[in-house]
PDB file of C-alpha atoms and ligand atoms in Angstrom:
ATOM      1  CA  MET N   1      -3.456  13.443 -10.776  1.00  0.00           C
ATOM      2  CA  LEU N   2      -1.395  12.408  -8.086  1.00  0.00           C
ATOM      3  CA  LEU N   3      -0.117   8.978  -9.640  1.00  0.00           C
ATOM      4  CA  GLU N   4      -0.490   8.092 -13.101  1.00  0.00           C
ATOM      5  CA  VAL N   5      -0.016   4.459 -14.343  1.00  0.00           C
ATOM      6  CA  LYS N   6       0.273   4.272 -18.062  1.00  0.00           C
ATOM      7  CA  ASP N   7      -0.336   0.946 -20.160  1.00  0.00           C
ATOM      8  CA  ILE N   8       2.687  -0.885 -18.195  1.00  0.00           C
ATOM      9  CA  ASN N   9       3.701  -4.316 -19.356  1.00  0.00           C
ATOM     10  CA  VAL N  10       6.053  -5.715 -16.754  1.00  0.00           C
ATOM     11  CA  HIS N  11       7.519  -9.425 -17.442  1.00  0.00           C
ATOM     12  CA  TYR N  12       9.512 -11.838 -15.190  1.00  0.00           C
ATOM     13  CA  GLY N  13      11.944 -13.373 -17.622  1.00  0.00           C
ATOM     14  CA  LYS N  14       9.658 -14.663 -20.383  1.00  0.00           C
ATOM     15  CA  ILE N  15       6.621 -14.620 -18.613  1.00  0.00           C
ATOM     16  CA  GLN N  16       4.353 -11.554 -18.678  1.00  0.00           C
ATOM     17  CA  ALA N  17       2.875 -10.662 -15.529  1.00  0.00           C
ATOM     18  CA  LEU N  18       1.421  -7.168 -16.441  1.00  0.00           C
ATOM     19  CA  HIS N  19      -0.332  -6.386 -19.725  1.00  0.00           C
ATOM     20  CA  GLY N  20      -1.152  -2.925 -20.396  1.00  0.00           C
ATOM     21  CA  VAL N  21      -2.209  -1.906 -16.918  1.00  0.00           C
ATOM     22  CA  SER N  22      -3.274   1.818 -16.529  1.00  0.00           C
ATOM     23  CA  LEU N  23      -4.718   3.376 -13.317  1.00  0.00           C
ATOM     24  CA  GLU N  24      -4.748   6.629 -11.665  1.00  0.00           C
ATOM     25  CA  VAL N  25      -4.667   7.905  -8.029  1.00  0.00           C
ATOM     26  CA  ASP N  26      -5.801  11.145  -7.366  1.00  0.00           C
ATOM     27  CA  GLN N  27      -4.719  13.505  -4.422  1.00  0.00           C
ATOM     28  CA  GLY N  28      -6.751  12.281  -1.308  1.00  0.00           C
ATOM     29  CA  GLU N  29      -8.039   9.328  -2.765  1.00  0.00           C
ATOM     30  CA  ILE N  30      -8.130   5.667  -1.173  1.00  0.00           C
ATOM     31  CA  VAL N  31      -8.132   3.673  -4.313  1.00  0.00           C
ATOM     32  CA  THR N  32      -8.135  -0.097  -4.053  1.00  0.00           C
ATOM     33  CA  LEU N  33      -6.680  -2.784  -6.418  1.00  0.00           C
ATOM     34  CA  ILE N  34      -8.647  -6.191  -5.967  1.00  0.00           C
ATOM     35  CA  GLY N  35      -8.011  -9.479  -7.841  1.00  0.00           C
ATOM     36  CA  ALA N  36      -7.428 -13.150  -7.260  1.00  0.00           C
ATOM     37  CA  ASN N  37      -3.840 -14.780  -6.191  1.00  0.00           C
ATOM     38  CA  GLY N  38      -1.600 -14.307  -9.199  1.00  0.00           C
ATOM     39  CA  ALA N  39      -3.360 -11.518 -10.892  1.00  0.00           C
ATOM     40  CA  GLY N  40      -0.604  -8.980 -10.544  1.00  0.00           C
ATOM     41  CA  LYS N  41      -1.525  -6.949  -7.822  1.00  0.00           C
ATOM     42  CA  THR N  42       1.791  -7.074  -5.794  1.00  0.00           C
ATOM     43  CA  THR N  43       3.656  -6.629  -9.252  1.00  0.00           C
ATOM     44  CA  THR N  44       1.748  -3.732  -9.870  1.00  0.00           C
ATOM     45  CA  LEU N  45       2.560  -2.291  -6.743  1.00  0.00           C
ATOM     46  CA  ARG N  46       6.456  -3.122  -6.575  1.00  0.00           C
ATOM     47  CA  THR N  47       6.672  -1.490 -10.138  1.00  0.00           C
ATOM     48  CA  ILE N  48       5.276   1.645  -8.871  1.00  0.00           C
ATOM     49  CA  SER N  49       7.751   1.580  -5.894  1.00  0.00           C
ATOM     50  CA  GLY N  50      10.523   0.605  -8.151  1.00  0.00           C
ATOM     51  CA  ILE N  51      11.453  -2.656  -7.058  1.00  0.00           C
ATOM     52  CA  ARG N  52      10.383  -3.791 -10.339  1.00  0.00           C
ATOM     53  CA  SER N  53      11.206  -2.294 -13.651  1.00  0.00           C
ATOM     54  CA  LEU N  54       8.990  -2.128 -16.479  1.00  0.00           C
ATOM     55  CA  SER N  55       9.236  -3.197 -20.046  1.00  0.00           C
ATOM     56  CA  SER N  56       7.086  -0.646 -21.363  1.00  0.00           C
ATOM     57  CA  GLY N  57       4.453   2.023 -20.631  1.00  0.00           C
ATOM     58  CA  SER N  58       5.070   4.988 -18.079  1.00  0.00           C
ATOM     59  CA  ILE N  59       4.473   6.051 -14.290  1.00  0.00           C
ATOM     60  CA  SER N  60       4.123   9.585 -13.474  1.00  0.00           C
ATOM     61  CA  PHE N  61       4.053  11.100  -9.968  1.00  0.00           C
ATOM     62  CA  ASP N  62       3.370  14.396  -8.921  1.00  0.00           C
ATOM     63  CA  GLY N  63       3.595  15.676 -12.438  1.00  0.00           C
ATOM     64  CA  ARG N  64       6.972  14.013 -13.277  1.00  0.00           C
ATOM     65  CA  ASP N  65       7.740  10.750 -15.181  1.00  0.00           C
ATOM     66  CA  ILE N  66       9.217   8.333 -12.770  1.00  0.00           C
ATOM     67  CA  SER N  67       9.560   5.432 -14.625  1.00  0.00           C
ATOM     68  CA  LYS N  68      13.321   5.147 -14.837  1.00  0.00           C
ATOM     69  CA  VAL N  69      14.041   6.763 -11.146  1.00  0.00           C
ATOM     70  CA  PRO N  70      15.452   4.286  -8.710  1.00  0.00           C
ATOM     71  CA  GLY N  71      13.136   3.291  -5.943  1.00  0.00           C
ATOM     72  CA  HIS N  72      15.133   4.930  -2.783  1.00  0.00           C
ATOM     73  CA  LYS N  73      14.494   8.252  -4.800  1.00  0.00           C
ATOM     74  CA  ARG N  74      10.928   7.609  -5.177  1.00  0.00           C
ATOM     75  CA  VAL N  75      10.493   7.380  -1.468  1.00  0.00           C
ATOM     76  CA  ILE N  76      12.056  10.513  -1.000  1.00  0.00           C
ATOM     77  CA  ALA N  77       9.743  11.732  -3.653  1.00  0.00           C
ATOM     78  CA  GLY N  78       7.048  10.653  -1.700  1.00  0.00           C
ATOM     79  CA  ILE N  79       5.995   7.038  -2.535  1.00  0.00           C
ATOM     80  CA  GLY N  80       5.754   5.235   0.776  1.00  0.00           C
ATOM     81  CA  GLN N  81       5.243   1.520   0.815  1.00  0.00           C
ATOM     82  CA  ALA N  82       4.526  -1.027   3.322  1.00  0.00           C
ATOM     83  CA  PRO N  83       5.529  -4.365   1.745  1.00  0.00           C
ATOM     84  CA  GLU N  84       3.721  -7.634   1.731  1.00  0.00           C
ATOM     85  CA  GLY N  85       5.183 -10.039   4.153  1.00  0.00           C
ATOM     86  CA  ARG N  86       5.833  -6.847   6.385  1.00  0.00           C
ATOM     87  CA  GLY N  87       9.585  -6.545   6.205  1.00  0.00           C
ATOM     88  CA  VAL N  88      10.117  -5.654   9.990  1.00  0.00           C
ATOM     89  CA  PHE N  89      13.678  -5.695  11.049  1.00  0.00           C
ATOM     90  CA  PRO N  90      13.467  -8.197  13.562  1.00  0.00           C
ATOM     91  CA  GLY N  91      16.534  -7.039  15.530  1.00  0.00           C
ATOM     92  CA  MET N  92      15.553  -3.723  16.055  1.00  0.00           C
ATOM     93  CA  THR N  93      13.288  -2.257  18.414  1.00  0.00           C
ATOM     94  CA  VAL N  94       9.984  -1.034  17.322  1.00  0.00           C
ATOM     95  CA  HIS N  95      11.238   2.466  17.830  1.00  0.00           C
ATOM     96  CA  GLU N  96      14.448   1.932  15.822  1.00  0.00           C
ATOM     97  CA  ASN N  97      12.138   0.570  12.858  1.00  0.00           C
ATOM     98  CA  LEU N  98      10.032   3.531  13.022  1.00  0.00           C
ATOM     99  CA  LEU N  99      13.176   5.536  12.646  1.00  0.00           C
ATOM    100  CA  MET N 100      14.248   3.755   9.726  1.00  0.00           C
ATOM    101  CA  GLY N 101      11.709   5.089   7.692  1.00  0.00           C
ATOM    102  CA  ALA N 102      12.941   8.535   8.724  1.00  0.00           C
ATOM    103  CA  TYR N 103      16.519   7.788   7.880  1.00  0.00           C
ATOM    104  CA  ALA N 104      16.548   9.680   4.243  1.00  0.00           C
ATOM    105  CA  ARG N 105      15.027  13.082   5.366  1.00  0.00           C
ATOM    106  CA  LYS N 106      15.173  15.937   8.284  1.00  0.00           C
ATOM    107  CA  GLY N 107      12.817  17.502  10.132  1.00  0.00           C
ATOM    108  CA  GLU N 108      10.100  17.039  12.662  1.00  0.00           C
ATOM    109  CA  LEU N 109      10.754  13.239  13.595  1.00  0.00           C
ATOM    110  CA  ASP N 110       9.194  13.756  17.245  1.00  0.00           C
ATOM    111  CA  LYS N 111       5.912  15.206  15.930  1.00  0.00           C
ATOM    112  CA  ASP N 112       5.725  12.468  13.249  1.00  0.00           C
ATOM    113  CA  LEU N 113       6.532   9.591  15.904  1.00  0.00           C
ATOM    114  CA  ALA N 114       4.001  10.950  18.065  1.00  0.00           C
ATOM    115  CA  GLU N 115       1.423  10.829  15.372  1.00  0.00           C
ATOM    116  CA  VAL N 116       2.368   7.178  14.522  1.00  0.00           C
ATOM    117  CA  TYR N 117       2.293   6.225  18.290  1.00  0.00           C
ATOM    118  CA  GLU N 118      -1.252   7.952  18.490  1.00  0.00           C
ATOM    119  CA  LEU N 119      -2.627   5.998  15.373  1.00  0.00           C
ATOM    120  CA  PHE N 120      -1.104   2.685  17.099  1.00  0.00           C
ATOM    121  CA  PRO N 121      -1.086   2.614  20.864  1.00  0.00           C
ATOM    122  CA  ARG N 122       0.050  -0.786  20.713  1.00  0.00           C
ATOM    123  CA  LEU N 123       3.157   0.442  19.319  1.00  0.00           C
ATOM    124  CA  ALA N 124       3.677   2.900  21.806  1.00  0.00           C
ATOM    125  CA  GLU N 125       3.287   0.462  24.545  1.00  0.00           C
ATOM    126  CA  ARG N 126       5.679  -1.840  22.898  1.00  0.00           C
ATOM    127  CA  ARG N 127       8.134   0.640  21.671  1.00  0.00           C
ATOM    128  CA  THR N 128      11.413  -1.295  23.235  1.00  0.00           C
ATOM    129  CA  GLN N 129      10.171  -4.559  22.010  1.00  0.00           C
ATOM    130  CA  LEU N 130      12.005  -6.196  19.430  1.00  0.00           C
ATOM    131  CA  GLY N 131      10.408  -6.102  16.021  1.00  0.00           C
ATOM    132  CA  GLY N 132      10.914 -10.047  15.363  1.00  0.00           C
ATOM    133  CA  THR N 133       9.099 -10.868  18.527  1.00  0.00           C
ATOM    134  CA  MET N 134       5.828  -8.756  17.624  1.00  0.00           C
ATOM    135  CA  SER N 135       2.894 -10.617  16.298  1.00  0.00           C
ATOM    136  CA  GLY N 136       2.045 -10.823  12.885  1.00  0.00           C
ATOM    137  CA  GLY N 137      -0.737  -7.715  13.385  1.00  0.00           C
ATOM    138  CA  GLU N 138       1.607  -5.895  15.293  1.00  0.00           C
ATOM    139  CA  GLN N 139       4.488  -6.535  12.646  1.00  0.00           C
ATOM    140  CA  GLN N 140       2.089  -4.996  10.335  1.00  0.00           C
ATOM    141  CA  MET N 141       1.380  -2.283  12.172  1.00  0.00           C
ATOM    142  CA  VAL N 142       5.052  -1.568  12.385  1.00  0.00           C
ATOM    143  CA  ALA N 143       5.490  -1.756   8.743  1.00  0.00           C
ATOM    144  CA  ILE N 144       2.646   0.707   8.139  1.00  0.00           C
ATOM    145  CA  GLY N 145       4.173   3.260  10.889  1.00  0.00           C
ATOM    146  CA  ARG N 146       7.592   3.010   9.442  1.00  0.00           C
ATOM    147  CA  ALA N 147       6.139   3.738   6.041  1.00  0.00           C
ATOM    148  CA  LEU N 148       4.319   6.851   7.343  1.00  0.00           C
ATOM    149  CA  MET N 149       7.706   7.987   8.746  1.00  0.00           C
ATOM    150  CA  THR N 150       8.977   8.376   5.314  1.00  0.00           C
ATOM    151  CA  LYS N 151       6.092  11.315   4.905  1.00  0.00           C
ATOM    152  CA  PRO N 152       4.744   9.889   2.025  1.00  0.00           C
ATOM    153  CA  LYS N 153       2.255  11.656  -0.483  1.00  0.00           C
ATOM    154  CA  VAL N 154       0.873   8.233  -1.241  1.00  0.00           C
ATOM    155  CA  LEU N 155       0.909   5.176   0.766  1.00  0.00           C
ATOM    156  CA  LEU N 156       1.091   1.945  -1.066  1.00  0.00           C
ATOM    157  CA  LEU N 157      -0.452  -0.942   1.213  1.00  0.00           C
ATOM    158  CA  ASP N 158      -0.071  -4.447  -0.102  1.00  0.00           C
ATOM    159  CA  GLU N 159      -2.558  -6.758   1.831  1.00  0.00           C
ATOM    160  CA  PRO N 160      -2.361  -5.230   5.274  1.00  0.00           C
ATOM    161  CA  SER N 161      -5.351  -7.424   6.443  1.00  0.00           C
ATOM    162  CA  MET N 162      -3.441 -10.798   5.366  1.00  0.00           C
ATOM    163  CA  GLY N 163      -3.050 -13.326   8.010  1.00  0.00           C
ATOM    164  CA  LEU N 164      -4.903 -11.157  10.998  1.00  0.00           C
ATOM    165  CA  ALA N 165      -7.718 -12.069  13.071  1.00  0.00           C
ATOM    166  CA  PRO N 166     -10.985 -10.828  12.124  1.00  0.00           C
ATOM    167  CA  MET N 167     -10.949  -8.028  15.103  1.00  0.00           C
ATOM    168  CA  LEU N 168      -7.531  -7.239  13.957  1.00  0.00           C
ATOM    169  CA  VAL N 169      -8.488  -6.446  10.303  1.00  0.00           C
ATOM    170  CA  ALA N 170     -11.370  -4.282  11.082  1.00  0.00           C
ATOM    171  CA  GLN N 171      -8.998  -2.261  13.111  1.00  0.00           C
ATOM    172  CA  ILE N 172      -6.417  -2.110  10.178  1.00  0.00           C
ATOM    173  CA  PHE N 173      -8.904  -0.787   7.888  1.00  0.00           C
ATOM    174  CA  GLU N 174     -10.206   1.920  10.487  1.00  0.00           C
ATOM    175  CA  ILE N 175      -6.549   2.945  10.866  1.00  0.00           C
ATOM    176  CA  VAL N 176      -5.993   3.144   6.752  1.00  0.00           C
ATOM    177  CA  LYS N 177      -9.173   5.438   6.708  1.00  0.00           C
ATOM    178  CA  GLU N 178      -7.927   7.588   9.305  1.00  0.00           C
ATOM    179  CA  ILE N 179      -4.479   8.047   7.654  1.00  0.00           C
ATOM    180  CA  ASN N 180      -6.401   8.786   4.600  1.00  0.00           C
ATOM    181  CA  ARG N 181      -8.507  11.282   6.606  1.00  0.00           C
ATOM    182  CA  ARG N 182      -5.323  12.819   7.966  1.00  0.00           C
ATOM    183  CA  GLY N 183      -4.324  13.869   4.324  1.00  0.00           C
ATOM    184  CA  THR N 184      -2.265  11.053   3.033  1.00  0.00           C
ATOM    185  CA  THR N 185      -3.412   9.396  -0.279  1.00  0.00           C
ATOM    186  CA  VAL N 186      -3.819   5.458  -0.402  1.00  0.00           C
ATOM    187  CA  LEU N 187      -3.425   2.825  -2.798  1.00  0.00           C
ATOM    188  CA  LEU N 188      -4.548  -0.519  -1.353  1.00  0.00           C
ATOM    189  CA  ILE N 189      -4.273  -3.838  -2.592  1.00  0.00           C
ATOM    190  CA  GLU N 190      -6.500  -6.381  -1.147  1.00  0.00           C
ATOM    191  CA  GLN N 191      -7.746 -10.020  -1.281  1.00  0.00           C
ATOM    192  CA  ASN N 192     -10.162  -8.918   1.520  1.00  0.00           C
ATOM    193  CA  ALA N 193     -12.411  -7.061  -1.225  1.00  0.00           C
ATOM    194  CA  SER N 194     -15.555  -6.461   0.762  1.00  0.00           C
ATOM    195  CA  GLN N 195     -13.671  -4.339   3.291  1.00  0.00           C
ATOM    196  CA  ALA N 196     -11.294  -2.599   0.802  1.00  0.00           C
ATOM    197  CA  LEU N 197     -14.461  -1.556  -1.105  1.00  0.00           C
ATOM    198  CA  GLN N 198     -16.147  -0.273   1.902  1.00  0.00           C
ATOM    199  CA  ILE N 199     -13.290   2.152   2.727  1.00  0.00           C
ATOM    200  CA  ALA N 200     -12.254   2.939  -1.075  1.00  0.00           C
ATOM    201  CA  HIS N 201     -13.442   5.620  -2.968  1.00  0.00           C
ATOM    202  CA  ARG N 202     -12.754   4.021  -6.373  1.00  0.00           C
ATOM    203  CA  ALA N 203     -11.192   0.543  -7.391  1.00  0.00           C
ATOM    204  CA  TYR N 204      -9.740  -1.458 -10.054  1.00  0.00           C
ATOM    205  CA  ILE N 205     -10.145  -5.017 -10.790  1.00  0.00           C
ATOM    206  CA  LEU N 206      -7.192  -7.004 -11.838  1.00  0.00           C
ATOM    207  CA  GLU N 207      -7.350 -10.459 -13.839  1.00  0.00           C
ATOM    208  CA  THR N 208      -4.588 -12.141 -14.804  1.00  0.00           C
ATOM    209  CA  GLY N 209      -2.249  -9.023 -15.261  1.00  0.00           C
ATOM    210  CA  ARG N 210      -5.044  -6.786 -17.072  1.00  0.00           C
ATOM    211  CA  ILE N 211      -7.366  -4.233 -15.325  1.00  0.00           C
ATOM    212  CA  VAL N 212     -10.676  -5.579 -16.522  1.00  0.00           C
ATOM    213  CA  LYS N 213     -12.889  -2.973 -14.511  1.00  0.00           C
ATOM    214  CA  SER N 214     -12.701   0.324 -12.560  1.00  0.00           C
ATOM    215  CA  ALA N 215     -15.446   1.916 -10.888  1.00  0.00           C
ATOM    216  CA  PRO N 216     -16.589   3.854  -7.759  1.00  0.00           C
ATOM    217  CA  ALA N 217     -16.034   1.464  -5.022  1.00  0.00           C
ATOM    218  CA  SER N 218     -19.401   1.670  -3.695  1.00  0.00           C
ATOM    219  CA  GLU N 219     -20.951   0.816  -6.946  1.00  0.00           C
ATOM    220  CA  LEU N 220     -18.651  -2.400  -7.225  1.00  0.00           C
ATOM    221  CA  LEU N 221     -20.136  -3.477  -3.917  1.00  0.00           C
ATOM    222  CA  ASN N 222     -23.335  -3.630  -5.294  1.00  0.00           C
ATOM    223  CA  ASP N 223     -22.467  -5.391  -8.808  1.00  0.00           C
ATOM    224  CA  PRO N 224     -23.811  -8.793  -8.780  1.00  0.00           C
ATOM    225  CA  ALA N 225     -20.778 -10.122 -10.977  1.00  0.00           C
ATOM    226  CA  VAL N 226     -18.106  -8.517  -8.546  1.00  0.00           C
ATOM    227  CA  GLN N 227     -19.994  -9.907  -5.585  1.00  0.00           C
ATOM    228  CA  ALA N 228     -20.111 -13.347  -7.145  1.00  0.00           C
ATOM    229  CA  ALA N 229     -16.421 -13.224  -8.055  1.00  0.00           C
ATOM    230  CA  TYR N 230     -14.672 -11.414  -5.240  1.00  0.00           C
ATOM    231  CA  LEU N 231     -17.111 -10.763  -2.504  1.00  0.00           C
ATOM    232  CA  GLY N 232     -18.185 -14.496  -1.751  1.00  0.00           C
ATOM    233  CA  ALA N 233     -21.763 -14.059  -2.628  1.00  0.00           C
ATOM    234  CA  GLY N 234     -24.098 -15.241  -5.574  1.00  0.00           C
TER     235      GLY N 234
HETATM  236  P1  LIG C 301      -1.045 -12.774  -4.570  1.00  0.00           P
HETATM  237  O1  LIG C 301      -2.402 -11.959  -3.911  1.00  0.00           O
HETATM  238  O2  LIG C 301      -1.193 -14.068  -4.536  1.00  0.00           O
HETATM  239  O3  LIG C 301       0.041 -12.137  -3.590  1.00  0.00           O
HETATM  240  P2  LIG C 301      -0.759 -10.881  -6.817  1.00  0.00           P
HETATM  241  O4  LIG C 301      -2.168 -10.679  -7.467  1.00  0.00           O
HETATM  242  O5  LIG C 301      -0.132  -9.974  -5.973  1.00  0.00           O
HETATM  243  O6  LIG C 301      -1.004 -12.253  -6.297  1.00  0.00           O
HETATM  244  P3  LIG C 301       1.672 -11.247  -8.114  1.00  0.00           P
HETATM  245  O7  LIG C 301       2.622 -11.582  -6.939  1.00  0.00           O
HETATM  246  O8  LIG C 301       1.974  -9.810  -8.873  1.00  0.00           O
HETATM  247  O9  LIG C 301       0.206 -11.308  -7.945  1.00  0.00           O
HETATM  248  O10 LIG C 301       2.033 -12.202  -9.665  1.00  0.00           O
HETATM  249  C1  LIG C 301       1.428 -12.173 -10.631  1.00  0.00           C
HETATM  250  C2  LIG C 301       2.345 -13.123 -11.609  1.00  0.00           C
HETATM  251  O11 LIG C 301       3.627 -13.100 -12.003  1.00  0.00           O
HETATM  252  C3  LIG C 301       1.855 -14.337 -11.012  1.00  0.00           C
HETATM  253  O12 LIG C 301       1.684 -15.238 -11.988  1.00  0.00           O
HETATM  254  C4  LIG C 301       3.206 -14.833 -10.399  1.00  0.00           C
HETATM  255  O13 LIG C 301       3.536 -16.304 -10.352  1.00  0.00           O
HETATM  256  C5  LIG C 301       4.077 -14.013 -11.316  1.00  0.00           C
HETATM  257  N1  LIG C 301       5.284 -13.937 -10.583  1.00  0.00           N
HETATM  258  C6  LIG C 301       5.586 -13.141  -9.316  1.00  0.00           C
HETATM  259  N2  LIG C 301       6.624 -12.825  -8.862  1.00  0.00           N
HETATM  260  C7  LIG C 301       7.712 -13.532  -9.757  1.00  0.00           C
HETATM  261  C8  LIG C 301       8.907 -13.956  -9.726  1.00  0.00           C
HETATM  262  N3  LIG C 301       9.555 -13.468  -8.872  1.00  0.00           N
HETATM  263  N4  LIG C 301       9.454 -14.772 -10.785  1.00  0.00           N
HETATM  264  C9  LIG C 301       8.627 -15.364 -12.047  1.00  0.00           C
HETATM  265  N5  LIG C 301       7.022 -15.138 -11.870  1.00  0.00           N
HETATM  266  C10 LIG C 301       6.501 -14.133 -10.677  1.00  0.00           C
END
C-alpha cells in the first residue's frame, strides 16, 4: 500500500473534525474522497500533507510511518499537493510558479517542465504571465503543474473543479486521468462526485468526519442511495 491512513482523529481546538478516519491508496490508483460541505475532506488531505497534526491514529507512506514527519519533508518523500484555493504566487510568472515546485530537488527540470507544458498547453502559452492575473481555471492548472514539479508519488488534489465552468471541469478531470495514466497515484477530493467517480478506481464517502462507505467507484455510481445523496438524482 502506498498510503495508509489508520484510525485518525483530528481536532480544531475542542472541535473534533475527524473521527477514526481510515483509508488506503494503492500504487497506480485514483482514489476519490467525496462528501458534503464540512464533512472533513480538506482536513483529511491537510493531515496527510502534514499541514494539520493528528490527535491519534497514524499515517504511513511508502512503508514508513510519517505521522510526525513535518510537511516539507513529506513533499520530499513524494506527497505532492495542489491546495484548495490554489495558492498560486501572484507576483511570480507562471514559469516561476512551476519552478517553485522543484526548489527542493535536483534533476531533470527541463524534461519535467516540458511534460507539464505538454499537459497544460495553456500554461505554455502563458509562461511569462503573472500568476495573479491568470483566470481561476488557469490558476488551478498552475497549482497542479507546480505540484507535479515536486515529482510526487501521490498527488493530493483538493477540489480541482471548484468554481470552474463546465467545459474546464471536464478538461481538468481528463488531465487528472492522464496524469494517472502516466504513472502518478492520485487522491482526489471532490464535491463534484459524479465526475470524480467516473475517473476514480475506488471511493470513500465521508460524513461528518467519519468514513461511512468505501467501494469501487463504479459501484457507487450505480448505488441509488449514493445517487440520491451525492449525484443529484433520486
Ligand atoms: P468543504 O467541502 O466545505 O471544503 P470539507 O469536507 O473539506 O468541506 P473541512 O474543511 O475539512 O470540510 O472541515 C471539517 C470540519 O472542521 C467543519 O466542521 C469545519 O467547520 C471544521 N473546521 C475546518 N477548519 C477549521 C478551523 N481552522 N478551525 C475550526 N474548525 C475548522
